Amino acid sequence: MNHLFFIFFSLFSCLSNAMESSDQTFLIDLVNLNSSSHSIEGCDRVRQRISQEAKKLGLNVRTFELQEKRKILMIEAQDAQPEILFIGHVDTVFSKDSSFQKATLLKEKIKGPGVIDMKSGIVLMFSILKKLSPQNRKKVRILLNDDEELGSFISQKKLRELSRGIPYGLVFEPGLADGSFVQSHSGVFWFEVDVKGKAAHAGNHPERGVNACLQLSQWIQEIQKLENPKKKLTINVGKIEGGNQTNVVCENAKAFFDLRYVDPRDLESFKKQLHITLKTKTVFSDKKESVSVQWRHLVSIHSMPSSASEKIVSVAKKLAKKNHFDFRATHVGYASDANHLSTLGISLLVGVGPYGGHMHHSEEFMKISSYDSRLKFVTALVQKLLF
Ligand SMILES: [Zn+2]
């Protein structure tokens, strides 16, 4: 048995199988504090409770104030030299007036708002820190924002700044229902297509008009043809607007699209194709001069390709094999804060947190056994990465 294996073996065998009561209390406290993304006061209360826990461990807590009273909490040891990030968020999707407010402890699960997304992830960060040697504790930086459920549009810049130069990042979002980790995220690209036609009386002189609603419906079909599910490039037309009155030939119409992709090169080639399609395809009218079609980009979130997680995934696979652990990592179509960090050259792994089911729903729950298995595996993974 080599030295390294001995450390892991001891670590796996000495941990108990149940969630420690102090961890459970910390988790229930956090779940019972409403921290909807829209409630800064609620997020502040959660931050206070987290800071108490950090201080118990002798860690320093720094708060970065951002626009619109948003904040990032940075927690690390005195004289830290971070080599690994623990990333998370304090906000949840449950509003202050939602009927789902409190944690319920059941036999094998804990139910509660945000219990997996991601208050148990935050508790897990501290449980892992407690298992680390003082020397390794200095190599961890915890970053918690409060607008993740809104897309981290305010916090992402600061998040990147505080992450730059740190080689590893673990994102404590929940694992998938079967315990899988997340190795890649789709990117998101929202755009709008506007069609301008010509109004006319629908009864008197319909031939004088050019119907933008009808034109748009044709353009949507053309754009949809650019989808490439094999490459995980999907297009959803989620919203259509157009026209004013039933008896007027529709003058203006627009459609809003959600595009998901993995490889940024596929997005670039889509944009070129879209441009060419809108320029060169025949307008579906014989009055071309009266029709204009334009597109504009609305929102984009960079994808996290699997190359960003390759390094940690390979370490995790070897570790799992050695310790007879079931490690699986997969792709998901939604985004997390890992998307915002994926261009910094940080090796990332997502879905590190405990898991359960019904995320973002009034039945959200965490499997208690998942806490224990994540604690064992992720602690060992952190030790291995920092070795
Ligand atoms: Zn989350």
mmCIF file of C-alpha atoms and ligand atoms in Angstrom:
data_model
loop_
_atom_site.group_PDB
_atom_site.id
_atom_site.type_symbol
_atom_site.label_atom_id
_atom_site.label_comp_id
_atom_site.label_asym_id
_atom_site.label_seq_id
_atom_site.Cartn_x
_atom_site.Cartn_y
_atom_site.Cartn_z
ATOM 1 C CA MET A 1 0.000 0.000 0.000
ATOM 2 C CA ASN A 2 1.675 3.218 -1.023
ATOM 3 C CA HIS A 3 1.636 6.319 1.136
ATOM 4 C CA LEU A 4 -0.997 8.123 -0.947
ATOM 5 C CA PHE A 5 -3.321 5.163 -1.026
ATOM 6 C CA PHE A 6 -2.964 4.775 2.721
ATOM 7 C CA ILE A 7 -4.155 8.355 3.247
ATOM 8 C CA PHE A 8 -7.225 7.761 1.060
ATOM 9 C CA PHE A 9 -7.947 4.396 2.565
ATOM 10 C CA SER A 10 -7.852 5.868 6.075
ATOM 11 C CA LEU A 11 -9.986 8.780 5.002
ATOM 12 C CA PHE A 12 -12.662 6.565 3.446
ATOM 13 C CA SER A 13 -12.772 4.105 6.280
ATOM 14 C CA CYS A 14 -12.797 6.511 9.227
ATOM 15 C CA LEU A 15 -15.716 8.663 8.114
ATOM 16 C CA SER A 16 -19.086 7.729 9.572
ATOM 17 C CA ASN A 17 -22.066 6.973 7.365
ATOM 18 C CA ALA A 18 -24.486 9.561 8.698
ATOM 19 C CA MET A 19 -24.522 13.331 8.337
ATOM 20 C CA GLU A 20 -23.013 14.851 11.471
ATOM 21 C CA SER A 21 -25.563 16.625 13.648
ATOM 22 C CA SER A 22 -23.663 19.926 13.572
ATOM 23 C CA ASP A 23 -23.719 19.819 9.737
ATOM 24 C CA GLN A 24 -27.414 19.014 9.813
ATOM 25 C CA THR A 25 -28.115 21.954 12.139
ATOM 26 C CA PHE A 26 -26.098 24.287 9.919
ATOM 27 C CA LEU A 27 -28.006 23.073 6.856
ATOM 28 C CA ILE A 28 -31.430 23.429 8.477
ATOM 29 C CA ASP A 29 -30.531 26.930 9.680
ATOM 30 C CA LEU A 30 -29.559 27.962 6.147
ATOM 31 C CA VAL A 31 -32.664 26.409 4.553
ATOM 32 C CA ASN A 32 -34.944 28.103 7.093
ATOM 33 C CA LEU A 33 -33.592 31.525 6.133
ATOM 34 C CA ASN A 34 -35.311 32.623 2.948
ATOM 35 C CA SER A 35 -32.723 33.924 0.501
ATOM 36 C CA SER A 36 -34.582 34.531 -2.705
ATOM 37 C CA SER A 37 -32.338 36.183 -5.318
ATOM 38 C CA HIS A 38 -34.676 39.189 -5.011
ATOM 39 C CA SER A 39 -34.220 39.542 -1.253
ATOM 40 C CA ILE A 40 -30.901 41.181 -0.402
ATOM 41 C CA GLU A 41 -31.849 41.130 3.322
ATOM 42 C CA GLY A 42 -32.494 37.381 3.121
ATOM 43 C CA CYS A 43 -29.165 36.804 1.370
ATOM 44 C CA ASP A 44 -27.516 38.960 4.084
ATOM 45 C CA ARG A 45 -28.991 36.755 6.814
ATOM 46 C CA VAL A 46 -27.625 33.643 5.115
ATOM 47 C CA ARG A 47 -24.241 35.337 4.737
ATOM 48 C CA GLN A 48 -24.219 36.141 8.459
ATOM 49 C CA ARG A 49 -24.903 32.529 9.367
ATOM 50 C CA ILE A 50 -22.153 31.357 6.986
ATOM 51 C CA SER A 51 -19.725 33.915 8.441
ATOM 52 C CA GLN A 52 -20.366 32.553 11.957
ATOM 53 C CA GLU A 53 -19.398 29.104 10.740
ATOM 54 C CA ALA A 54 -16.308 30.445 8.980
ATOM 55 C CA LYS A 55 -15.167 32.264 12.101
ATOM 56 C CA LYS A 56 -15.529 29.094 14.164
ATOM 57 C CA LEU A 57 -12.936 27.595 11.839
ATOM 58 C CA GLY A 58 -10.722 30.663 12.169
ATOM 59 C CA LEU A 59 -11.257 31.668 8.533
ATOM 60 C CA ASN A 60 -11.282 35.221 7.234
ATOM 61 C CA VAL A 61 -14.449 36.539 5.624
ATOM 62 C CA ARG A 62 -14.387 39.379 3.114
ATOM 63 C CA THR A 63 -17.425 40.931 1.526
ATOM 64 C CA PHE A 64 -17.197 42.600 -1.879
ATOM 65 C CA GLU A 65 -19.988 45.076 -2.527
ATOM 66 C CA LEU A 66 -21.213 45.167 -6.118
ATOM 67 C CA GLN A 67 -23.877 47.087 -8.026
ATOM 68 C CA GLU A 68 -27.491 46.980 -6.859
ATOM 69 C CA LYS A 69 -26.400 45.935 -3.341
ATOM 70 C CA ARG A 70 -25.240 42.554 -4.614
ATOM 71 C CA LYS A 71 -22.341 40.970 -2.744
ATOM 72 C CA ILE A 72 -19.686 38.302 -3.087
ATOM 73 C CA LEU A 73 -18.452 36.592 0.047
ATOM 74 C CA MET A 74 -14.848 35.415 -0.035
ATOM 75 C CA ILE A 75 -13.762 33.036 2.712
ATOM 76 C CA GLU A 76 -10.250 31.741 3.170
ATOM 77 C CA ALA A 77 -7.620 31.041 5.826
ATOM 78 C CA GLN A 78 -5.177 33.637 7.118
ATOM 79 C CA ASP A 79 -2.212 33.896 4.693
ATOM 80 C CA ALA A 80 -4.065 31.789 2.150
ATOM 81 C CA GLN A 81 -2.414 30.844 -1.106
ATOM 82 C CA PRO A 82 -5.404 29.491 -2.961
ATOM 83 C CA GLU A 83 -4.971 26.642 -5.413
ATOM 84 C CA ILE A 84 -8.565 25.494 -5.453
ATOM 85 C CA LEU A 85 -11.844 27.397 -5.564
ATOM 86 C CA PHE A 86 -15.067 26.295 -3.895
ATOM 87 C CA ILE A 87 -17.766 28.118 -5.861
ATOM 88 C CA GLY A 88 -21.358 28.573 -4.788
ATOM 89 C CA HIS A 89 -24.288 30.915 -4.341
ATOM 90 C CA VAL A 90 -26.424 31.922 -1.374
ATOM 91 C CA ASP A 91 -29.562 32.795 -3.350
ATOM 92 C CA THR A 92 -32.457 30.482 -4.199
ATOM 93 C CA VAL A 93 -35.432 30.640 -6.567
ATOM 94 C CA PHE A 94 -37.972 30.610 -3.706
ATOM 95 C CA SER A 95 -39.549 34.017 -3.096
ATOM 96 C CA LYS A 96 -40.260 35.472 0.348
ATOM 97 C CA ASP A 97 -43.962 34.778 -0.046
ATOM 98 C CA SER A 98 -43.645 31.259 -1.440
ATOM 99 C CA SER A 99 -45.467 28.630 0.632
ATOM 100 C CA PHE A 100 -42.297 26.525 0.737
ATOM 101 C CA GLN A 101 -40.142 28.098 3.459
ATOM 102 C CA LYS A 102 -38.921 25.572 5.990
ATOM 103 C CA ALA A 103 -36.772 22.468 6.163
ATOM 104 C CA THR A 104 -38.360 19.141 7.092
ATOM 105 C CA LEU A 105 -36.198 16.313 8.311
ATOM 106 C CA LEU A 106 -37.501 12.991 7.030
ATOM 107 C CA LYS A 107 -36.113 9.499 7.416
ATOM 108 C CA GLU A 108 -33.715 9.467 4.490
ATOM 109 C CA LYS A 109 -34.030 12.952 3.178
ATOM 110 C CA ILE A 110 -34.225 16.607 4.086
ATOM 111 C CA LYS A 111 -36.846 18.596 2.240
ATOM 112 C CA GLY A 112 -36.637 22.349 1.955
ATOM 113 C CA PRO A 113 -36.284 25.378 -0.331
ATOM 114 C CA GLY A 114 -32.787 25.449 -1.797
ATOM 115 C CA VAL A 115 -31.695 22.381 0.142
ATOM 116 C CA ILE A 116 -29.803 20.987 -2.856
ATOM 117 C CA ASP A 117 -29.575 24.200 -4.854
ATOM 118 C CA MET A 118 -27.391 24.841 -3.028
ATOM 119 C CA LYS A 119 -27.409 25.220 0.696
ATOM 120 C CA SER A 120 -26.180 21.682 1.305
ATOM 121 C CA GLY A 121 -23.353 22.471 -1.131
ATOM 122 C CA ILE A 122 -22.307 25.359 1.128
ATOM 123 C CA VAL A 123 -22.451 23.158 4.255
ATOM 124 C CA LEU A 124 -20.395 20.547 2.415
ATOM 125 C CA MET A 125 -17.664 23.116 1.690
ATOM 126 C CA PHE A 126 -17.201 23.597 5.435
ATOM 127 C CA SER A 127 -17.339 19.869 6.213
ATOM 128 C CA ILE A 128 -14.550 19.338 3.682
ATOM 129 C CA LEU A 129 -12.488 22.199 5.131
ATOM 130 C CA LYS A 130 -12.745 20.609 8.581
ATOM 131 C CA LYS A 131 -11.207 17.411 7.182
ATOM 132 C CA LEU A 132 -8.263 19.180 5.568
ATOM 133 C CA SER A 133 -4.907 19.755 7.225
ATOM 134 C CA PRO A 134 -4.212 23.397 8.211
ATOM 135 C CA GLN A 135 -1.701 23.512 5.373
ATOM 136 C CA ASN A 136 -4.259 22.383 2.774
ATOM 137 C CA ARG A 137 -6.941 24.641 4.223
ATOM 138 C CA LYS A 138 -4.759 27.586 3.188
ATOM 139 C CA LYS A 139 -5.049 26.432 -0.401
ATOM 140 C CA VAL A 140 -8.837 26.834 -0.569
ATOM 141 C CA ARG A 141 -10.798 29.953 -1.471
ATOM 142 C CA ILE A 142 -14.581 29.937 -1.076
ATOM 143 C CA LEU A 143 -16.532 32.350 -3.301
ATOM 144 C CA LEU A 144 -20.283 32.820 -2.854
ATOM 145 C CA ASN A 145 -22.383 35.178 -4.960
ATOM 146 C CA ASP A 146 -26.079 36.062 -4.614
ATOM 147 C CA ASP A 147 -27.403 36.447 -8.151
ATOM 148 C CA GLU A 148 -26.638 33.015 -9.627
ATOM 149 C CA GLU A 149 -30.303 32.139 -10.091
ATOM 150 C CA LEU A 150 -30.633 35.336 -12.143
ATOM 151 C CA GLY A 151 -27.669 34.479 -14.403
ATOM 152 C CA SER A 152 -24.874 36.112 -12.299
ATOM 153 C CA PHE A 153 -25.018 39.134 -14.595
ATOM 154 C CA ILE A 154 -23.755 41.452 -11.859
ATOM 155 C CA SER A 155 -21.355 39.164 -10.006
ATOM 156 C CA GLN A 156 -19.666 37.379 -12.904
ATOM 157 C CA LYS A 157 -17.008 40.044 -13.528
ATOM 158 C CA LYS A 158 -15.854 40.096 -9.874
ATOM 159 C CA LEU A 159 -16.126 36.324 -9.723
ATOM 160 C CA ARG A 160 -13.710 36.049 -12.636
ATOM 161 C CA GLU A 161 -11.375 38.583 -11.066
ATOM 162 C CA LEU A 162 -11.238 36.644 -7.764
ATOM 163 C CA SER A 163 -10.748 33.333 -9.592
ATOM 164 C CA ARG A 164 -8.011 34.317 -12.011
ATOM 165 C CA GLY A 165 -4.773 32.367 -11.712
ATOM 166 C CA ILE A 166 -6.219 29.656 -9.441
ATOM 167 C CA PRO A 167 -5.685 26.253 -11.101
ATOM 168 C CA TYR A 168 -8.752 24.321 -9.874
ATOM 169 C CA GLY A 169 -12.410 25.105 -9.289
ATOM 170 C CA LEU A 170 -15.156 22.957 -7.789
ATOM 171 C CA VAL A 171 -18.710 24.201 -8.257
ATOM 172 C CA PHE A 172 -20.956 22.978 -5.437
ATOM 173 C CA GLU A 173 -24.188 22.889 -7.438
ATOM 174 C CA PRO A 174 -26.098 19.647 -6.787
ATOM 175 C CA GLY A 175 -25.085 16.450 -8.498
ATOM 176 C CA LEU A 176 -27.655 14.969 -10.876
ATOM 177 C CA ALA A 177 -30.373 12.703 -9.426
ATOM 178 C CA ASP A 178 -28.265 9.582 -10.043
ATOM 179 C CA GLY A 179 -25.203 11.161 -8.434
ATOM 180 C CA SER A 180 -23.453 12.101 -11.677
ATOM 181 C CA PHE A 181 -21.127 15.077 -11.698
ATOM 182 C CA VAL A 182 -21.259 17.676 -14.482
ATOM 183 C CA GLN A 183 -18.332 17.874 -16.871
ATOM 184 C CA SER A 184 -19.712 20.312 -19.436
ATOM 185 C CA HIS A 185 -22.407 22.940 -19.768
ATOM 186 C CA SER A 186 -24.091 24.307 -22.852
ATOM 187 C CA GLY A 187 -23.592 27.954 -23.629
ATOM 188 C CA VAL A 188 -26.625 30.164 -24.066
ATOM 189 C CA PHE A 189 -27.163 32.641 -26.873
ATOM 190 C CA TRP A 190 -30.401 34.626 -27.064
ATOM 191 C CA PHE A 191 -31.247 36.598 -30.145
ATOM 192 C CA GLU A 192 -34.148 38.387 -31.721
ATOM 193 C CA VAL A 193 -35.273 38.531 -35.353
ATOM 194 C CA ASP A 194 -37.289 41.580 -36.441
ATOM 195 C CA VAL A 195 -39.296 41.722 -39.626
ATOM 196 C CA LYS A 196 -40.717 44.943 -40.989
ATOM 197 C CA GLY A 197 -43.473 44.772 -43.594
ATOM 198 C CA LYS A 198 -46.127 47.215 -44.760
ATOM 199 C CA ALA A 199 -49.521 47.932 -43.226
ATOM 200 C CA ALA A 200 -52.728 48.069 -45.287
ATOM 201 C CA HIS A 201 -56.461 47.597 -44.777
ATOM 202 C CA ALA A 202 -57.087 43.849 -44.719
ATOM 203 C CA GLY A 203 -60.413 44.215 -46.520
ATOM 204 C CA ASN A 204 -59.996 47.194 -48.829
ATOM 205 C CA HIS A 205 -56.475 46.818 -50.216
ATOM 206 C CA PRO A 206 -54.732 43.753 -48.835
ATOM 207 C CA GLU A 207 -52.535 43.698 -51.978
ATOM 208 C CA ARG A 208 -50.925 47.001 -50.916
ATOM 209 C CA GLY A 209 -49.596 45.508 -47.696
ATOM 210 C CA VAL A 210 -46.764 43.115 -46.909
ATOM 211 C CA ASN A 211 -47.539 40.883 -43.955
ATOM 212 C CA ALA A 212 -44.629 40.853 -41.471
ATOM 213 C CA CYS A 213 -46.291 38.150 -39.330
ATOM 214 C CA LEU A 214 -46.461 35.832 -42.322
ATOM 215 C CA GLN A 215 -42.887 36.687 -43.373
ATOM 216 C CA LEU A 216 -41.639 36.008 -39.871
ATOM 217 C CA SER A 217 -43.328 32.621 -39.746
ATOM 218 C CA GLN A 218 -41.353 31.672 -42.872
ATOM 219 C CA TRP A 219 -38.082 33.007 -41.449
ATOM 220 C CA ILE A 220 -38.579 30.963 -38.303
ATOM 221 C CA GLN A 221 -38.732 27.806 -40.427
ATOM 222 C CA GLU A 222 -35.500 28.796 -42.197
ATOM 223 C CA ILE A 223 -33.690 29.556 -38.926
ATOM 224 C CA GLN A 224 -34.846 26.326 -37.348
ATOM 225 C CA LYS A 225 -33.117 24.433 -40.185
ATOM 226 C CA LEU A 226 -29.775 25.683 -38.823
ATOM 227 C CA GLU A 227 -30.208 23.543 -35.709
ATOM 228 C CA ASN A 228 -27.679 20.728 -35.295
ATOM 229 C CA PRO A 229 -28.723 18.403 -32.438
ATOM 230 C CA LYS A 230 -25.816 16.039 -33.150
ATOM 231 C CA LYS A 231 -23.461 18.822 -32.096
ATOM 232 C CA LYS A 232 -25.823 19.760 -29.250
ATOM 233 C CA LEU A 233 -26.654 23.009 -31.021
ATOM 234 C CA THR A 234 -30.372 23.477 -30.392
ATOM 235 C CA ILE A 235 -32.677 26.357 -31.253
ATOM 236 C CA ASN A 236 -35.907 27.221 -29.520
ATOM 237 C CA VAL A 237 -38.200 29.989 -30.710
ATOM 238 C CA GLY A 238 -39.657 30.888 -27.332
ATOM 239 C CA LYS A 239 -41.683 34.013 -28.007
ATOM 240 C CA ILE A 240 -43.312 35.701 -30.993
ATOM 241 C CA GLU A 241 -44.819 39.177 -31.194
ATOM 242 C CA GLY A 242 -46.459 40.894 -34.127
ATOM 243 C CA GLY A 243 -49.198 43.034 -35.574
ATOM 244 C CA ASN A 244 -51.699 45.374 -33.939
ATOM 245 C CA GLN A 245 -55.160 44.646 -35.238
ATOM 246 C CA THR A 246 -56.869 41.672 -36.839
ATOM 247 C CA ASN A 247 -58.128 43.775 -39.754
ATOM 248 C CA VAL A 248 -54.755 45.367 -40.566
ATOM 249 C CA VAL A 249 -52.015 43.689 -42.604
ATOM 250 C CA CYS A 250 -49.316 43.051 -40.002
ATOM 251 C CA GLU A 251 -46.553 45.667 -40.242
ATOM 252 C CA ASN A 252 -44.026 44.518 -37.620
ATOM 253 C CA ALA A 253 -43.208 41.146 -36.124
ATOM 254 C CA LYS A 254 -40.405 39.734 -34.032
ATOM 255 C CA ALA A 255 -39.342 36.389 -32.646
ATOM 256 C CA PHE A 256 -37.076 35.594 -29.696
ATOM 257 C CA PHE A 257 -34.761 32.592 -29.881
ATOM 258 C CA ASP A 258 -32.820 30.599 -27.313
ATOM 259 C CA LEU A 259 -29.837 28.806 -28.805
ATOM 260 C CA ARG A 260 -27.737 26.297 -26.823
ATOM 261 C CA TYR A 261 -24.317 25.109 -27.928
ATOM 262 C CA VAL A 262 -21.230 23.394 -26.583
ATOM 263 C CA ASP A 263 -18.385 24.235 -28.960
ATOM 264 C CA PRO A 264 -17.951 28.025 -29.343
ATOM 265 C CA ARG A 265 -16.885 27.407 -32.971
ATOM 266 C CA ASP A 266 -20.368 26.032 -33.680
ATOM 267 C CA LEU A 267 -21.876 29.260 -32.385
ATOM 268 C CA GLU A 268 -19.609 31.323 -34.634
ATOM 269 C CA SER A 269 -20.528 29.238 -37.653
ATOM 270 C CA PHE A 270 -24.229 29.516 -36.746
ATOM 271 C CA LYS A 271 -23.958 33.324 -36.633
ATOM 272 C CA LYS A 272 -22.368 33.352 -40.092
ATOM 273 C CA GLN A 273 -25.064 31.028 -41.450
ATOM 274 C CA LEU A 274 -27.805 33.128 -39.905
ATOM 275 C CA HIS A 275 -26.367 36.246 -41.467
ATOM 276 C CA ILE A 276 -26.129 34.566 -44.879
ATOM 277 C CA THR A 277 -29.621 33.081 -44.565
ATOM 278 C CA LEU A 278 -31.202 36.419 -43.774
ATOM 279 C CA LYS A 279 -29.230 38.161 -46.547
ATOM 280 C CA THR A 280 -29.478 35.716 -49.396
ATOM 281 C CA LYS A 281 -32.633 33.685 -49.006
ATOM 282 C CA THR A 282 -35.497 35.078 -50.994
ATOM 283 C CA VAL A 283 -37.901 37.157 -49.004
ATOM 284 C CA PHE A 284 -41.248 35.393 -49.102
ATOM 285 C CA SER A 285 -42.917 38.205 -50.958
ATOM 286 C CA ASP A 286 -42.795 39.681 -54.422
ATOM 287 C CA LYS A 287 -42.503 43.153 -52.868
ATOM 288 C CA LYS A 288 -38.939 42.704 -51.637
ATOM 289 C CA GLU A 289 -38.289 46.416 -51.284
ATOM 290 C CA SER A 290 -41.056 46.611 -48.665
ATOM 291 C CA VAL A 291 -39.683 43.934 -46.391
ATOM 292 C CA SER A 292 -36.692 44.136 -44.087
ATOM 293 C CA VAL A 293 -35.381 41.502 -41.737
ATOM 294 C CA GLN A 294 -32.731 42.019 -39.088
ATOM 295 C CA TRP A 295 -31.376 40.116 -36.155
ATOM 296 C CA ARG A 296 -29.694 41.211 -32.958
ATOM 297 C CA HIS A 297 -27.986 39.469 -30.116
ATOM 298 C CA LEU A 298 -29.598 39.834 -26.670
ATOM 299 C CA VAL A 299 -27.805 37.727 -24.063
ATOM 300 C CA SER A 300 -24.919 35.307 -24.146
ATOM 301 C CA ILE A 301 -23.392 32.964 -21.616
ATOM 302 C CA HIS A 302 -20.225 31.187 -22.651
ATOM 303 C CA SER A 303 -20.360 27.392 -22.754
ATOM 304 C CA MET A 304 -18.190 25.208 -20.558
ATOM 305 C CA PRO A 305 -16.818 22.551 -22.931
ATOM 306 C CA SER A 306 -15.634 19.220 -21.501
ATOM 307 C CA SER A 307 -12.032 20.281 -22.176
ATOM 308 C CA ALA A 308 -12.437 22.613 -19.160
ATOM 309 C CA SER A 309 -13.049 19.665 -16.825
ATOM 310 C CA GLU A 310 -10.764 17.074 -18.474
ATOM 311 C CA LYS A 311 -7.985 17.366 -15.909
ATOM 312 C CA ILE A 312 -10.112 17.003 -12.766
ATOM 313 C CA VAL A 313 -12.301 14.333 -14.363
ATOM 314 C CA SER A 314 -9.256 12.217 -15.117
ATOM 315 C CA VAL A 315 -7.946 12.573 -11.522
ATOM 316 C CA ALA A 316 -11.455 11.796 -10.177
ATOM 317 C CA LYS A 317 -11.780 8.695 -12.369
ATOM 318 C CA LYS A 318 -8.499 7.253 -11.138
ATOM 319 C CA LEU A 319 -9.375 8.047 -7.541
ATOM 320 C CA ALA A 320 -12.809 6.433 -7.903
ATOM 321 C CA LYS A 321 -11.364 3.300 -9.466
ATOM 322 C CA LYS A 322 -8.857 2.891 -6.662
ATOM 323 C CA ASN A 323 -11.471 3.327 -3.963
ATOM 324 C CA HIS A 324 -14.347 1.433 -5.649
ATOM 325 C CA PHE A 325 -16.400 4.555 -5.993
ATOM 326 C CA ASP A 326 -18.917 5.066 -8.749
ATOM 327 C CA PHE A 327 -17.835 8.248 -10.538
ATOM 328 C CA ARG A 328 -19.802 9.490 -13.517
ATOM 329 C CA ALA A 329 -19.723 12.881 -15.187
ATOM 330 C CA THR A 330 -22.018 14.127 -17.900
ATOM 331 C CA HIS A 331 -23.133 17.091 -20.028
ATOM 332 C CA VAL A 332 -26.079 19.342 -19.089
ATOM 333 C CA GLY A 333 -27.904 21.868 -21.249
ATOM 334 C CA TYR A 334 -28.253 24.556 -18.571
ATOM 335 C CA ALA A 335 -25.619 26.959 -17.267
ATOM 336 C CA SER A 336 -23.899 27.566 -13.914
ATOM 337 C CA ASP A 337 -21.172 29.901 -12.714
ATOM 338 C CA ALA A 338 -18.676 27.471 -14.250
ATOM 339 C CA ASN A 339 -19.721 28.882 -17.635
ATOM 340 C CA HIS A 340 -18.439 32.313 -16.583
ATOM 341 C CA LEU A 341 -15.095 30.874 -15.460
ATOM 342 C CA SER A 342 -14.494 28.467 -18.311
ATOM 343 C CA THR A 343 -12.387 30.841 -20.398
ATOM 344 C CA LEU A 344 -9.887 31.497 -17.585
ATOM 345 C CA GLY A 345 -8.014 28.220 -18.002
ATOM 346 C CA ILE A 346 -9.216 26.925 -14.618
ATOM 347 C CA SER A 347 -9.781 23.183 -14.459
ATOM 348 C CA LEU A 348 -13.407 22.886 -13.314
ATOM 349 C CA LEU A 349 -15.816 20.271 -12.042
ATOM 350 C CA VAL A 350 -19.508 20.984 -11.433
ATOM 351 C CA GLY A 351 -22.275 19.164 -9.566
ATOM 352 C CA VAL A 352 -19.954 18.525 -6.643
ATOM 353 C CA GLY A 353 -22.720 19.126 -4.084
ATOM 354 C CA PRO A 354 -25.109 16.614 -2.502
ATOM 355 C CA TYR A 355 -28.131 15.639 -4.587
ATOM 356 C CA GLY A 356 -31.736 14.571 -4.364
ATOM 357 C CA GLY A 357 -34.610 15.742 -6.517
ATOM 358 C CA HIS A 358 -37.241 18.326 -7.519
ATOM 359 C CA MET A 359 -34.751 21.187 -7.719
ATOM 360 C CA HIS A 360 -36.485 24.614 -7.938
ATOM 361 C CA HIS A 361 -39.792 22.996 -6.934
ATOM 362 C CA SER A 362 -41.795 22.915 -3.695
ATOM 363 C CA GLU A 363 -40.786 19.276 -3.192
ATOM 364 C CA GLU A 364 -37.020 19.919 -3.392
ATOM 365 C CA PHE A 365 -35.139 17.427 -1.251
ATOM 366 C CA MET A 366 -31.650 16.156 -0.484
ATOM 367 C CA LYS A 367 -30.868 12.481 -0.011
ATOM 368 C CA ILE A 368 -29.022 12.323 3.298
ATOM 369 C CA SER A 369 -26.828 9.486 2.014
ATOM 370 C CA SER A 370 -25.640 11.710 -0.843
ATOM 371 C CA TYR A 371 -24.150 14.136 1.673
ATOM 372 C CA ASP A 372 -21.960 11.474 3.146
ATOM 373 C CA SER A 373 -20.843 10.026 -0.162
ATOM 374 C CA ARG A 374 -20.020 13.492 -1.558
ATOM 375 C CA LEU A 375 -18.116 14.376 1.625
ATOM 376 C CA LYS A 376 -15.940 11.277 1.347
ATOM 377 C CA PHE A 377 -15.300 11.503 -2.342
ATOM 378 C CA VAL A 378 -14.847 15.261 -2.733
ATOM 379 C CA THR A 379 -12.571 15.487 0.331
ATOM 380 C CA ALA A 380 -10.379 12.772 -1.163
ATOM 381 C CA LEU A 381 -10.455 14.539 -4.528
ATOM 382 C CA VAL A 382 -9.394 17.847 -2.970
ATOM 383 C CA GLN A 383 -6.560 16.091 -1.087
ATOM 384 C CA LYS A 384 -5.441 14.471 -4.301
ATOM 385 C CA LEU A 385 -5.527 17.727 -6.291
ATOM 386 C CA LEU A 386 -3.574 19.521 -3.580
ATOM 387 C CA PHE A 387 -1.063 16.754 -2.992
HETATM 388 ZN ZN ZN B 1 -27.640 26.560 -8.091
#
